Every structure is written in C-alpha cells, then in structure tokens.
JSON list of C-alpha atoms in Angstrom, two decimals:
[
{"chain": "A", "resi": 1, "resn": "MET", "atom": "CA", "xyz": [-77.08, 152.00, 111.57]},
{"chain": "A", "resi": 2, "resn": "GLN", "atom": "CA", "xyz": [-75.91, 152.42, 115.13]},
{"chain": "A", "resi": 3, "resn": "ALA", "atom": "CA", "xyz": [-76.37, 155.70, 116.97]},
{"chain": "A", "resi": 4, "resn": "TYR", "atom": "CA", "xyz": [-72.68, 156.62, 117.21]},
{"chain": "A", "resi": 5, "resn": "GLU", "atom": "CA", "xyz": [-72.49, 156.82, 113.41]},
{"chain": "A", "resi": 6, "resn": "PHE", "atom": "CA", "xyz": [-74.72, 159.90, 113.42]},
{"chain": "A", "resi": 7, "resn": "ILE", "atom": "CA", "xyz": [-73.15, 162.00, 116.19]},
{"chain": "A", "resi": 8, "resn": "ASN", "atom": "CA", "xyz": [-73.01, 165.65, 115.17]},
{"chain": "A", "resi": 9, "resn": "SER", "atom": "CA", "xyz": [-69.50, 166.88, 115.97]},
{"chain": "A", "resi": 10, "resn": "LEU", "atom": "CA", "xyz": [-70.49, 170.53, 115.48]},
{"chain": "A", "resi": 11, "resn": "ILE", "atom": "CA", "xyz": [-72.60, 170.66, 118.66]},
{"chain": "A", "resi": 12, "resn": "PRO", "atom": "CA", "xyz": [-70.41, 171.24, 121.74]},
{"chain": "A", "resi": 13, "resn": "PRO", "atom": "CA", "xyz": [-71.38, 170.28, 125.30]},
{"chain": "A", "resi": 14, "resn": "LEU", "atom": "CA", "xyz": [-71.60, 172.88, 128.06]},
{"chain": "A", "resi": 15, "resn": "LYS", "atom": "CA", "xyz": [-69.78, 172.57, 131.36]},
{"chain": "A", "resi": 16, "resn": "LEU", "atom": "CA", "xyz": [-71.32, 173.59, 134.67]},
{"chain": "A", "resi": 17, "resn": "SER", "atom": "CA", "xyz": [-68.73, 176.38, 134.91]},
{"chain": "A", "resi": 18, "resn": "ASP", "atom": "CA", "xyz": [-69.75, 177.92, 131.56]},
{"chain": "A", "resi": 19, "resn": "ARG", "atom": "CA", "xyz": [-71.88, 181.06, 131.54]},
{"chain": "A", "resi": 20, "resn": "ALA", "atom": "CA", "xyz": [-75.36, 181.47, 130.11]},
{"chain": "A", "resi": 21, "resn": "GLY", "atom": "CA", "xyz": [-74.29, 184.22, 127.73]},
{"chain": "A", "resi": 22, "resn": "MET", "atom": "CA", "xyz": [-71.71, 181.99, 126.12]},
{"chain": "A", "resi": 23, "resn": "ALA", "atom": "CA", "xyz": [-74.30, 179.23, 125.78]},
{"chain": "A", "resi": 24, "resn": "LEU", "atom": "CA", "xyz": [-76.63, 181.59, 123.91]},
{"chain": "A", "resi": 25, "resn": "ASN", "atom": "CA", "xyz": [-73.80, 182.65, 121.62]},
{"chain": "A", "resi": 26, "resn": "TRP", "atom": "CA", "xyz": [-73.05, 179.04, 120.78]},
{"chain": "A", "resi": 27, "resn": "MET", "atom": "CA", "xyz": [-76.72, 178.30, 120.14]},
{"chain": "A", "resi": 28, "resn": "GLU", "atom": "CA", "xyz": [-76.99, 181.24, 117.80]},
{"chain": "A", "resi": 29, "resn": "GLU", "atom": "CA", "xyz": [-73.80, 180.29, 115.97]},
{"chain": "A", "resi": 30, "resn": "ILE", "atom": "CA", "xyz": [-74.80, 176.69, 115.31]},
{"chain": "A", "resi": 31, "resn": "ARG", "atom": "CA", "xyz": [-78.52, 177.46, 115.00]},
{"chain": "A", "resi": 32, "resn": "THR", "atom": "CA", "xyz": [-79.92, 175.28, 117.74]},
{"chain": "A", "resi": 33, "resn": "ASP", "atom": "CA", "xyz": [-82.27, 176.03, 120.63]},
{"chain": "A", "resi": 34, "resn": "ALA", "atom": "CA", "xyz": [-80.56, 173.75, 123.17]},
{"chain": "A", "resi": 35, "resn": "LEU", "atom": "CA", "xyz": [-77.18, 172.38, 124.16]},
{"chain": "A", "resi": 36, "resn": "PRO", "atom": "CA", "xyz": [-76.14, 169.33, 126.19]},
{"chain": "A", "resi": 37, "resn": "VAL", "atom": "CA", "xyz": [-74.66, 169.78, 129.66]},
{"chain": "A", "resi": 38, "resn": "VAL", "atom": "CA", "xyz": [-71.84, 167.44, 130.69]},
{"chain": "A", "resi": 39, "resn": "ASP", "atom": "CA", "xyz": [-70.01, 167.18, 134.01]},
{"chain": "A", "resi": 40, "resn": "GLU", "atom": "CA", "xyz": [-66.85, 165.04, 134.20]},
{"chain": "A", "resi": 41, "resn": "GLY", "atom": "CA", "xyz": [-67.96, 163.04, 131.19]},
{"chain": "A", "resi": 42, "resn": "LYS", "atom": "CA", "xyz": [-71.49, 162.42, 132.48]},
{"chain": "A", "resi": 43, "resn": "PHE", "atom": "CA", "xyz": [-74.53, 163.66, 130.61]},
{"chain": "A", "resi": 44, "resn": "LEU", "atom": "CA", "xyz": [-76.84, 165.77, 132.82]},
{"chain": "A", "resi": 45, "resn": "GLY", "atom": "CA", "xyz": [-79.44, 166.94, 130.32]},
{"chain": "A", "resi": 46, "resn": "PHE", "atom": "CA", "xyz": [-80.07, 169.91, 128.05]},
{"chain": "A", "resi": 47, "resn": "VAL", "atom": "CA", "xyz": [-80.23, 173.66, 128.60]},
{"chain": "A", "resi": 48, "resn": "SER", "atom": "CA", "xyz": [-82.61, 175.54, 126.31]},
{"chain": "A", "resi": 49, "resn": "ASP", "atom": "CA", "xyz": [-82.40, 179.12, 125.10]},
{"chain": "A", "resi": 50, "resn": "GLU", "atom": "CA", "xyz": [-85.93, 179.67, 126.45]},
{"chain": "A", "resi": 51, "resn": "ILE", "atom": "CA", "xyz": [-84.83, 178.92, 130.01]},
{"chain": "A", "resi": 52, "resn": "ILE", "atom": "CA", "xyz": [-81.78, 181.17, 129.69]},
{"chain": "A", "resi": 53, "resn": "PHE", "atom": "CA", "xyz": [-83.86, 184.03, 128.30]},
{"chain": "A", "resi": 54, "resn": "GLU", "atom": "CA", "xyz": [-86.20, 183.73, 131.29]},
{"chain": "A", "resi": 55, "resn": "ILE", "atom": "CA", "xyz": [-83.25, 184.09, 133.68]},
{"chain": "A", "resi": 56, "resn": "ASN", "atom": "CA", "xyz": [-82.08, 187.17, 131.77]},
{"chain": "A", "resi": 57, "resn": "ASP", "atom": "CA", "xyz": [-78.58, 187.12, 133.22]},
{"chain": "A", "resi": 58, "resn": "PRO", "atom": "CA", "xyz": [-75.74, 186.28, 130.78]},
{"chain": "A", "resi": 59, "resn": "GLU", "atom": "CA", "xyz": [-73.26, 185.91, 133.66]},
{"chain": "A", "resi": 60, "resn": "VAL", "atom": "CA", "xyz": [-75.13, 183.19, 135.51]},
{"chain": "A", "resi": 61, "resn": "LEU", "atom": "CA", "xyz": [-73.34, 179.83, 135.55]},
{"chain": "A", "resi": 62, "resn": "ILE", "atom": "CA", "xyz": [-74.85, 176.87, 133.78]},
{"chain": "A", "resi": 63, "resn": "SER", "atom": "CA", "xyz": [-74.76, 175.09, 137.13]},
{"chain": "A", "resi": 64, "resn": "LYS", "atom": "CA", "xyz": [-77.50, 177.51, 138.23]},
{"chain": "A", "resi": 65, "resn": "VAL", "atom": "CA", "xyz": [-79.66, 176.98, 135.14]},
{"chain": "A", "resi": 66, "resn": "GLU", "atom": "CA", "xyz": [-82.39, 174.35, 135.01]},
{"chain": "A", "resi": 67, "resn": "VAL", "atom": "CA", "xyz": [-81.36, 171.28, 133.03]},
{"chain": "A", "resi": 68, "resn": "VAL", "atom": "CA", "xyz": [-84.12, 169.26, 131.32]},
{"chain": "A", "resi": 69, "resn": "SER", "atom": "CA", "xyz": [-84.53, 165.96, 129.47]},
{"chain": "A", "resi": 70, "resn": "GLY", "atom": "CA", "xyz": [-81.92, 164.11, 131.50]},
{"chain": "A", "resi": 71, "resn": "ALA", "atom": "CA", "xyz": [-83.43, 160.86, 130.18]},
{"chain": "A", "resi": 72, "resn": "CYS", "atom": "CA", "xyz": [-83.03, 161.93, 126.54]},
{"chain": "A", "resi": 73, "resn": "TRP", "atom": "CA", "xyz": [-80.15, 159.66, 125.59]},
{"chain": "A", "resi": 74, "resn": "VAL", "atom": "CA", "xyz": [-79.33, 156.32, 123.96]},
{"chain": "A", "resi": 75, "resn": "TYR", "atom": "CA", "xyz": [-76.39, 153.97, 124.08]},
{"chain": "A", "resi": 76, "resn": "SER", "atom": "CA", "xyz": [-73.99, 154.29, 121.17]},
{"chain": "A", "resi": 77, "resn": "ASP", "atom": "CA", "xyz": [-74.75, 150.77, 119.87]},
{"chain": "A", "resi": 78, "resn": "LYS", "atom": "CA", "xyz": [-78.51, 151.35, 119.65]},
{"chain": "A", "resi": 79, "resn": "HIS", "atom": "CA", "xyz": [-80.26, 151.56, 116.29]},
{"chain": "A", "resi": 80, "resn": "ILE", "atom": "CA", "xyz": [-81.29, 154.90, 114.80]},
{"chain": "A", "resi": 81, "resn": "TYR", "atom": "CA", "xyz": [-84.92, 153.85, 115.42]},
{"chain": "A", "resi": 82, "resn": "ASP", "atom": "CA", "xyz": [-84.22, 154.07, 119.17]},
{"chain": "A", "resi": 83, "resn": "VAL", "atom": "CA", "xyz": [-82.96, 157.62, 118.69]},
{"chain": "A", "resi": 84, "resn": "LEU", "atom": "CA", "xyz": [-86.25, 158.60, 117.04]},
{"chain": "A", "resi": 85, "resn": "ARG", "atom": "CA", "xyz": [-88.27, 156.89, 119.77]},
{"chain": "A", "resi": 86, "resn": "VAL", "atom": "CA", "xyz": [-86.42, 158.66, 122.59]},
{"chain": "A", "resi": 87, "resn": "SER", "atom": "CA", "xyz": [-86.69, 161.98, 120.78]},
{"chain": "A", "resi": 88, "resn": "ALA", "atom": "CA", "xyz": [-90.45, 161.57, 120.45]},
{"chain": "A", "resi": 89, "resn": "ASP", "atom": "CA", "xyz": [-90.86, 160.45, 124.08]},
{"chain": "A", "resi": 90, "resn": "GLU", "atom": "CA", "xyz": [-88.82, 163.38, 125.41]},
{"chain": "A", "resi": 91, "resn": "HIS", "atom": "CA", "xyz": [-90.06, 165.97, 122.86]},
{"chain": "A", "resi": 92, "resn": "SER", "atom": "CA", "xyz": [-86.48, 166.93, 122.09]},
{"chain": "A", "resi": 93, "resn": "ASN", "atom": "CA", "xyz": [-84.70, 167.78, 118.84]},
{"chain": "A", "resi": 94, "resn": "LEU", "atom": "CA", "xyz": [-81.41, 166.51, 120.30]},
{"chain": "A", "resi": 95, "resn": "VAL", "atom": "CA", "xyz": [-80.58, 163.09, 121.71]},
{"chain": "A", "resi": 96, "resn": "ALA", "atom": "CA", "xyz": [-77.39, 162.42, 123.66]},
{"chain": "A", "resi": 97, "resn": "VAL", "atom": "CA", "xyz": [-75.26, 159.35, 122.92]},
{"chain": "A", "resi": 98, "resn": "LEU", "atom": "CA", "xyz": [-73.47, 157.47, 125.71]},
{"chain": "A", "resi": 99, "resn": "ASP", "atom": "CA", "xyz": [-71.16, 154.49, 125.73]},
{"chain": "A", "resi": 100, "resn": "ARG", "atom": "CA", "xyz": [-71.83, 151.45, 127.91]},
{"chain": "A", "resi": 101, "resn": "GLU", "atom": "CA", "xyz": [-69.88, 153.07, 130.75]},
{"chain": "A", "resi": 102, "resn": "ASN", "atom": "CA", "xyz": [-72.36, 155.98, 130.58]},
{"chain": "A", "resi": 103, "resn": "THR", "atom": "CA", "xyz": [-69.70, 158.35, 129.27]},
{"chain": "A", "resi": 104, "resn": "TYR", "atom": "CA", "xyz": [-71.01, 161.14, 127.05]},
{"chain": "A", "resi": 105, "resn": "LEU", "atom": "CA", "xyz": [-69.95, 160.82, 123.39]},
{"chain": "A", "resi": 106, "resn": "GLY", "atom": "CA", "xyz": [-72.01, 163.50, 121.65]},
{"chain": "A", "resi": 107, "resn": "VAL", "atom": "CA", "xyz": [-75.49, 164.28, 120.38]},
{"chain": "A", "resi": 108, "resn": "ILE", "atom": "CA", "xyz": [-77.61, 163.42, 117.36]},
{"chain": "A", "resi": 109, "resn": "THR", "atom": "CA", "xyz": [-79.90, 165.99, 115.77]},
{"chain": "A", "resi": 110, "resn": "MET", "atom": "CA", "xyz": [-83.35, 164.99, 114.61]},
{"chain": "A", "resi": 111, "resn": "GLU", "atom": "CA", "xyz": [-82.53, 166.25, 111.12]},
{"chain": "A", "resi": 112, "resn": "ASP", "atom": "CA", "xyz": [-79.72, 163.69, 110.90]},
{"chain": "A", "resi": 113, "resn": "ALA", "atom": "CA", "xyz": [-81.80, 160.94, 112.52]},
{"chain": "A", "resi": 114, "resn": "ILE", "atom": "CA", "xyz": [-84.75, 161.48, 110.18]},
{"chain": "A", "resi": 115, "resn": "ALA", "atom": "CA", "xyz": [-82.46, 161.47, 107.16]},
{"chain": "A", "resi": 116, "resn": "ALA", "atom": "CA", "xyz": [-81.01, 158.14, 108.32]},
{"chain": "A", "resi": 117, "resn": "PHE", "atom": "CA", "xyz": [-84.51, 156.83, 108.99]},
{"chain": "A", "resi": 118, "resn": "ALA", "atom": "CA", "xyz": [-85.58, 157.81, 105.49]},
{"chain": "A", "resi": 119, "resn": "ASP", "atom": "CA", "xyz": [-82.59, 156.01, 103.99]},
{"chain": "A", "resi": 120, "resn": "SER", "atom": "CA", "xyz": [-83.37, 152.89, 106.02]},
{"chain": "A", "resi": 121, "resn": "LEU", "atom": "CA", "xyz": [-86.89, 152.83, 104.59]},
{"chain": "A", "resi": 122, "resn": "SER", "atom": "CA", "xyz": [-85.57, 153.28, 101.04]},
{"chain": "A", "resi": 123, "resn": "ILE", "atom": "CA", "xyz": [-87.80, 156.34, 100.72]},
{"chain": "A", "resi": 124, "resn": "LYS", "atom": "CA", "xyz": [-85.53, 157.83, 98.08]},
{"chain": "A", "resi": 125, "resn": "SER", "atom": "CA", "xyz": [-85.94, 154.76, 95.92]},
{"chain": "A", "resi": 126, "resn": "GLN", "atom": "CA", "xyz": [-88.63, 154.86, 93.29]},
{"chain": "A", "resi": 127, "resn": "GLY", "atom": "CA", "xyz": [-91.87, 153.23, 94.40]},
{"chain": "A", "resi": 128, "resn": "GLY", "atom": "CA", "xyz": [-94.66, 153.68, 96.91]},
{"chain": "A", "resi": 129, "resn": "VAL", "atom": "CA", "xyz": [-95.49, 153.24, 100.57]},
{"chain": "A", "resi": 130, "resn": "LEU", "atom": "CA", "xyz": [-98.37, 151.31, 102.12]},
{"chain": "A", "resi": 131, "resn": "ILE", "atom": "CA", "xyz": [-99.39, 151.58, 105.78]},
{"chain": "A", "resi": 132, "resn": "LEU", "atom": "CA", "xyz": [-101.40, 148.78, 107.38]},
{"chain": "A", "resi": 133, "resn": "SER", "atom": "CA", "xyz": [-103.08, 148.61, 110.78]},
{"chain": "A", "resi": 134, "resn": "MET", "atom": "CA", "xyz": [-103.38, 145.24, 112.53]},
{"chain": "A", "resi": 135, "resn": "GLU", "atom": "CA", "xyz": [-103.26, 143.32, 115.77]},
{"chain": "A", "resi": 136, "resn": "MET", "atom": "CA", "xyz": [-99.74, 142.25, 116.68]},
{"chain": "A", "resi": 137, "resn": "SER", "atom": "CA", "xyz": [-100.92, 138.65, 116.62]},
{"chain": "A", "resi": 138, "resn": "ASP", "atom": "CA", "xyz": [-101.85, 139.09, 112.93]},
{"chain": "A", "resi": 139, "resn": "TYR", "atom": "CA", "xyz": [-98.40, 140.35, 111.98]},
{"chain": "A", "resi": 140, "resn": "HIS", "atom": "CA", "xyz": [-96.71, 137.76, 109.76]},
{"chain": "A", "resi": 141, "resn": "LEU", "atom": "CA", "xyz": [-94.29, 139.58, 107.48]},
{"chain": "A", "resi": 142, "resn": "SER", "atom": "CA", "xyz": [-93.54, 136.50, 105.37]},
{"chain": "A", "resi": 143, "resn": "GLU", "atom": "CA", "xyz": [-97.22, 136.07, 104.53]},
{"chain": "A", "resi": 144, "resn": "ILE", "atom": "CA", "xyz": [-97.67, 139.78, 103.76]},
{"chain": "A", "resi": 145, "resn": "CYS", "atom": "CA", "xyz": [-94.60, 139.73, 101.51]},
{"chain": "A", "resi": 146, "resn": "ARG", "atom": "CA", "xyz": [-95.91, 136.62, 99.73]},
{"chain": "A", "resi": 147, "resn": "LEU", "atom": "CA", "xyz": [-99.17, 138.40, 98.91]},
{"chain": "A", "resi": 148, "resn": "ILE", "atom": "CA", "xyz": [-97.33, 141.49, 97.70]},
{"chain": "A", "resi": 149, "resn": "GLU", "atom": "CA", "xyz": [-94.94, 139.45, 95.57]},
{"chain": "A", "resi": 150, "resn": "SER", "atom": "CA", "xyz": [-97.92, 137.70, 94.00]},
{"chain": "A", "resi": 151, "resn": "GLU", "atom": "CA", "xyz": [-98.58, 141.08, 92.35]},
{"chain": "A", "resi": 152, "resn": "ASN", "atom": "CA", "xyz": [-95.03, 141.17, 90.94]},
{"chain": "A", "resi": 153, "resn": "THR", "atom": "CA", "xyz": [-93.97, 143.73, 93.56]},
{"chain": "A", "resi": 154, "resn": "LYS", "atom": "CA", "xyz": [-91.09, 143.61, 96.04]},
{"chain": "A", "resi": 155, "resn": "VAL", "atom": "CA", "xyz": [-90.91, 144.87, 99.63]},
{"chain": "A", "resi": 156, "resn": "LEU", "atom": "CA", "xyz": [-87.83, 147.10, 99.92]},
{"chain": "A", "resi": 157, "resn": "SER", "atom": "CA", "xyz": [-88.18, 147.71, 103.66]},
{"chain": "A", "resi": 158, "resn": "SER", "atom": "CA", "xyz": [-90.65, 147.55, 106.54]},
{"chain": "A", "resi": 159, "resn": "PHE", "atom": "CA", "xyz": [-91.13, 149.41, 109.79]},
{"chain": "A", "resi": 160, "resn": "ILE", "atom": "CA", "xyz": [-93.46, 148.87, 112.78]},
{"chain": "A", "resi": 161, "resn": "THR", "atom": "CA", "xyz": [-94.84, 151.60, 115.08]},
{"chain": "A", "resi": 162, "resn": "SER", "atom": "CA", "xyz": [-97.62, 151.62, 117.65]},
{"chain": "A", "resi": 163, "resn": "ASP", "atom": "CA", "xyz": [-100.99, 152.82, 116.40]},
{"chain": "A", "resi": 164, "resn": "PRO", "atom": "CA", "xyz": [-101.84, 156.09, 118.22]},
{"chain": "A", "resi": 165, "resn": "LEU", "atom": "CA", "xyz": [-105.54, 155.50, 117.57]},
{"chain": "A", "resi": 166, "resn": "ASP", "atom": "CA", "xyz": [-105.57, 152.05, 119.15]},
{"chain": "A", "resi": 167, "resn": "GLU", "atom": "CA", "xyz": [-102.99, 150.94, 121.70]},
{"chain": "A", "resi": 168, "resn": "ASN", "atom": "CA", "xyz": [-103.76, 147.29, 120.96]},
{"chain": "A", "resi": 169, "resn": "LYS", "atom": "CA", "xyz": [-102.69, 147.59, 117.33]},
{"chain": "A", "resi": 170, "resn": "ILE", "atom": "CA", "xyz": [-99.55, 148.28, 115.33]},
{"chain": "A", "resi": 171, "resn": "LYS", "atom": "CA", "xyz": [-98.95, 150.18, 112.12]},
{"chain": "A", "resi": 172, "resn": "LEU", "atom": "CA", "xyz": [-96.84, 148.39, 109.53]},
{"chain": "A", "resi": 173, "resn": "THR", "atom": "CA", "xyz": [-95.16, 150.66, 106.98]},
{"chain": "A", "resi": 174, "resn": "LEU", "atom": "CA", "xyz": [-94.03, 148.98, 103.79]},
{"chain": "A", "resi": 175, "resn": "LYS", "atom": "CA", "xyz": [-91.83, 150.54, 101.11]},
{"chain": "A", "resi": 176, "resn": "LEU", "atom": "CA", "xyz": [-92.51, 148.85, 97.77]},
{"chain": "A", "resi": 177, "resn": "ASP", "atom": "CA", "xyz": [-90.61, 148.97, 94.50]},
{"chain": "A", "resi": 178, "resn": "LYS", "atom": "CA", "xyz": [-93.64, 149.87, 92.36]},
{"chain": "A", "resi": 179, "resn": "PRO", "atom": "CA", "xyz": [-95.33, 153.28, 92.29]},
{"chain": "A", "resi": 180, "resn": "ASP", "atom": "CA", "xyz": [-98.73, 151.86, 91.30]},
{"chain": "A", "resi": 181, "resn": "LEU", "atom": "CA", "xyz": [-100.19, 150.35, 94.48]},
{"chain": "A", "resi": 182, "resn": "LYS", "atom": "CA", "xyz": [-103.82, 149.67, 93.57]},
{"chain": "A", "resi": 183, "resn": "HIS", "atom": "CA", "xyz": [-103.40, 145.96, 92.77]},
{"chain": "A", "resi": 184, "resn": "VAL", "atom": "CA", "xyz": [-101.28, 145.28, 95.86]},
{"chain": "A", "resi": 185, "resn": "LYS", "atom": "CA", "xyz": [-103.73, 147.22, 98.02]},
{"chain": "A", "resi": 186, "resn": "ALA", "atom": "CA", "xyz": [-106.67, 145.26, 96.61]},
{"chain": "A", "resi": 187, "resn": "THR", "atom": "CA", "xyz": [-104.93, 141.92, 97.19]},
{"chain": "A", "resi": 188, "resn": "LEU", "atom": "CA", "xyz": [-104.06, 142.72, 100.79]},
{"chain": "A", "resi": 189, "resn": "GLU", "atom": "CA", "xyz": [-107.58, 143.91, 101.52]},
{"chain": "A", "resi": 190, "resn": "ARG", "atom": "CA", "xyz": [-109.03, 140.78, 99.89]},
{"chain": "A", "resi": 191, "resn": "PHE", "atom": "CA", "xyz": [-107.07, 138.72, 102.43]},
{"chain": "A", "resi": 192, "resn": "GLY", "atom": "CA", "xyz": [-108.35, 140.77, 105.34]},
{"chain": "A", "resi": 193, "resn": "TYR", "atom": "CA", "xyz": [-105.56, 143.30, 105.83]},
{"chain": "A", "resi": 194, "resn": "ARG", "atom": "CA", "xyz": [-106.59, 146.87, 106.56]},
{"chain": "A", "resi": 195, "resn": "VAL", "atom": "CA", "xyz": [-104.68, 149.44, 104.49]},
{"chain": "A", "resi": 196, "resn": "ILE", "atom": "CA", "xyz": [-105.08, 152.78, 106.26]},
{"chain": "A", "resi": 197, "resn": "ASP", "atom": "CA", "xyz": [-103.00, 154.98, 103.97]},
{"chain": "A", "resi": 198, "resn": "HIS", "atom": "CA", "xyz": [-100.60, 155.01, 101.07]},
{"chain": "A", "resi": 199, "resn": "PHE", "atom": "CA", "xyz": [-98.04, 157.33, 99.51]},
{"chain": "A", "resi": 200, "resn": "GLN", "atom": "CA", "xyz": [-97.79, 156.88, 95.80]},
{"chain": "A", "resi": 201, "resn": "GLU", "atom": "CA", "xyz": [-95.03, 158.48, 93.75]},
{"chain": "A", "resi": 202, "resn": "GLU", "atom": "CA", "xyz": [-96.41, 160.51, 90.88]},
{"chain": "A", "resi": 203, "resn": "THR", "atom": "CA", "xyz": [-94.71, 161.55, 87.67]},
{"chain": "A", "resi": 204, "resn": "GLY", "atom": "CA", "xyz": [-93.26, 165.04, 87.99]},
{"chain": "A", "resi": 205, "resn": "ILE", "atom": "CA", "xyz": [-93.30, 165.00, 91.80]},
{"chain": "A", "resi": 206, "resn": "SER", "atom": "CA", "xyz": [-89.92, 163.83, 93.01]},
{"chain": "A", "resi": 207, "resn": "ALA", "atom": "CA", "xyz": [-89.05, 166.06, 95.97]},
{"chain": "A", "resi": 208, "resn": "ASP", "atom": "CA", "xyz": [-87.66, 163.73, 98.63]},
{"chain": "A", "resi": 209, "resn": "GLU", "atom": "CA", "xyz": [-88.49, 166.27, 101.34]},
{"chain": "A", "resi": 210, "resn": "ASP", "atom": "CA", "xyz": [-92.21, 166.17, 100.49]},
{"chain": "A", "resi": 211, "resn": "ARG", "atom": "CA", "xyz": [-92.44, 162.39, 100.51]},
{"chain": "A", "resi": 212, "resn": "ILE", "atom": "CA", "xyz": [-90.39, 162.04, 103.69]},
{"chain": "A", "resi": 213, "resn": "GLY", "atom": "CA", "xyz": [-92.33, 164.80, 105.41]},
{"chain": "A", "resi": 214, "resn": "ASN", "atom": "CA", "xyz": [-95.71, 163.28, 104.58]},
{"chain": "A", "resi": 215, "resn": "LEU", "atom": "CA", "xyz": [-94.66, 159.85, 105.79]},
{"chain": "A", "resi": 216, "resn": "LEU", "atom": "CA", "xyz": [-93.07, 161.05, 109.03]},
{"chain": "A", "resi": 217, "resn": "ARG", "atom": "CA", "xyz": [-96.08, 163.24, 109.76]},
{"chain": "A", "resi": 218, "resn": "PHE", "atom": "CA", "xyz": [-98.32, 160.21, 109.43]},
{"chain": "A", "resi": 219, "resn": "LEU", "atom": "CA", "xyz": [-96.04, 158.14, 111.67]},
{"chain": "A", "resi": 220, "resn": "ASP", "atom": "CA", "xyz": [-96.12, 160.95, 114.29]},
{"chain": "A", "resi": 221, "resn": "ILE", "atom": "CA", "xyz": [-92.33, 161.05, 114.50]}
]
C-alpha cells in the first residue's frame, strides 16, 4: 500500500503563472478547498481558497499568493500510514507525493487515504476492534495474539499510534474476527493489559462509515 497507488488524478497542480480566479474555479469544480502549487516539477506547497478570498483579486498571480504546508508531502514509496501521519501533523486534507528525486507526482486526498487505512485494518470485515494502552516496552504482539487466540479468536490486523493522553505510551488497535469481545477483553485484562475502548459490531448496524468514523475519531486521525 504505497503512496503512489492512491494519487488522485483529478486534482491538478497550479503553476506560479496561473491566476487566483482560475484556481478558485478549479477548486469549485473539483470540490476542494486547496490546490498544490508546482514550479518546474518541484512541489512548493498548497494555496487555499481562504487565502485567495482574503486577497480578493482574481487576476493576481499564484506567485503572489501565500503558499502553505510546504512540508506536507511523502515519498511515493512510503506506506499509506505515513500519508495519514503527515496529514495530521500539517492539518491538511491533501498530501503531495514526490519521487526520490523530489519531483512532484500528484496528491492524495484524506478521503482516499482513510479508505485505504480502513481496508488495511480489515474494518469492513465482520468482527470487532479492541484498543489497548501500554508502555512500548510491554508491546509483544506475539504474546497478545497468543492470549487472543486462546479465546478462539484471530487477529486480522493491528496498528500502533502514540497515546495523546500519555506521551510515554502507545495505543495498540486490534481488529478481531469475532464481534463478541467480552471474553477476549477479560483475558487480556487478567494478564495485565489495559483495554481502553472497543468497537463491537452489532446485529442490524452495518454501516461501514459509522464504524470507520468512530474508530478514526478515537485514533485522532
């Protein structure tokens, strides 16, 4: 799941010689609030509709408009997780993709990145999600999986993020193949693991958007 696989070909880059009015027209047409700015194949950053509206001059050149988030990019061979991390760090809904020669290749939208993230966590598969908080030194995935499998449950995928409530800890997100999590949760807690939240699939509630949204909100992505 490398970044280049998720480049959105519908989002064009702006040149320094383009005019602000044209940029706004493009943003309206493709329903985005920002566009990348590229000069001779090099990514400079993003121009937002908010900045253009403040200038209030459709004839002004993009070269005269403030460009932001120049660090909001990843190399094309980076994992989709890196795209999400950079997006969160830069507070941007778009992330530029560059090759190893720093040539601009395109951008990834957060909608596409989150969808890929959800697929990587097997969120659309039937089952449930457990989130644990622990010291990094206590993270032993093989041992955690052994305990979970002792309850006749499989780990479909796992994901680690920093814990925003404690910089010394991590959050481990586990997608399991069973919707009923109470026995697994009890076993993990009996062996000293702290389960801080869970997302359990319920009969009659199958909207992927709701489950993905709840999980991503908790992960602060």
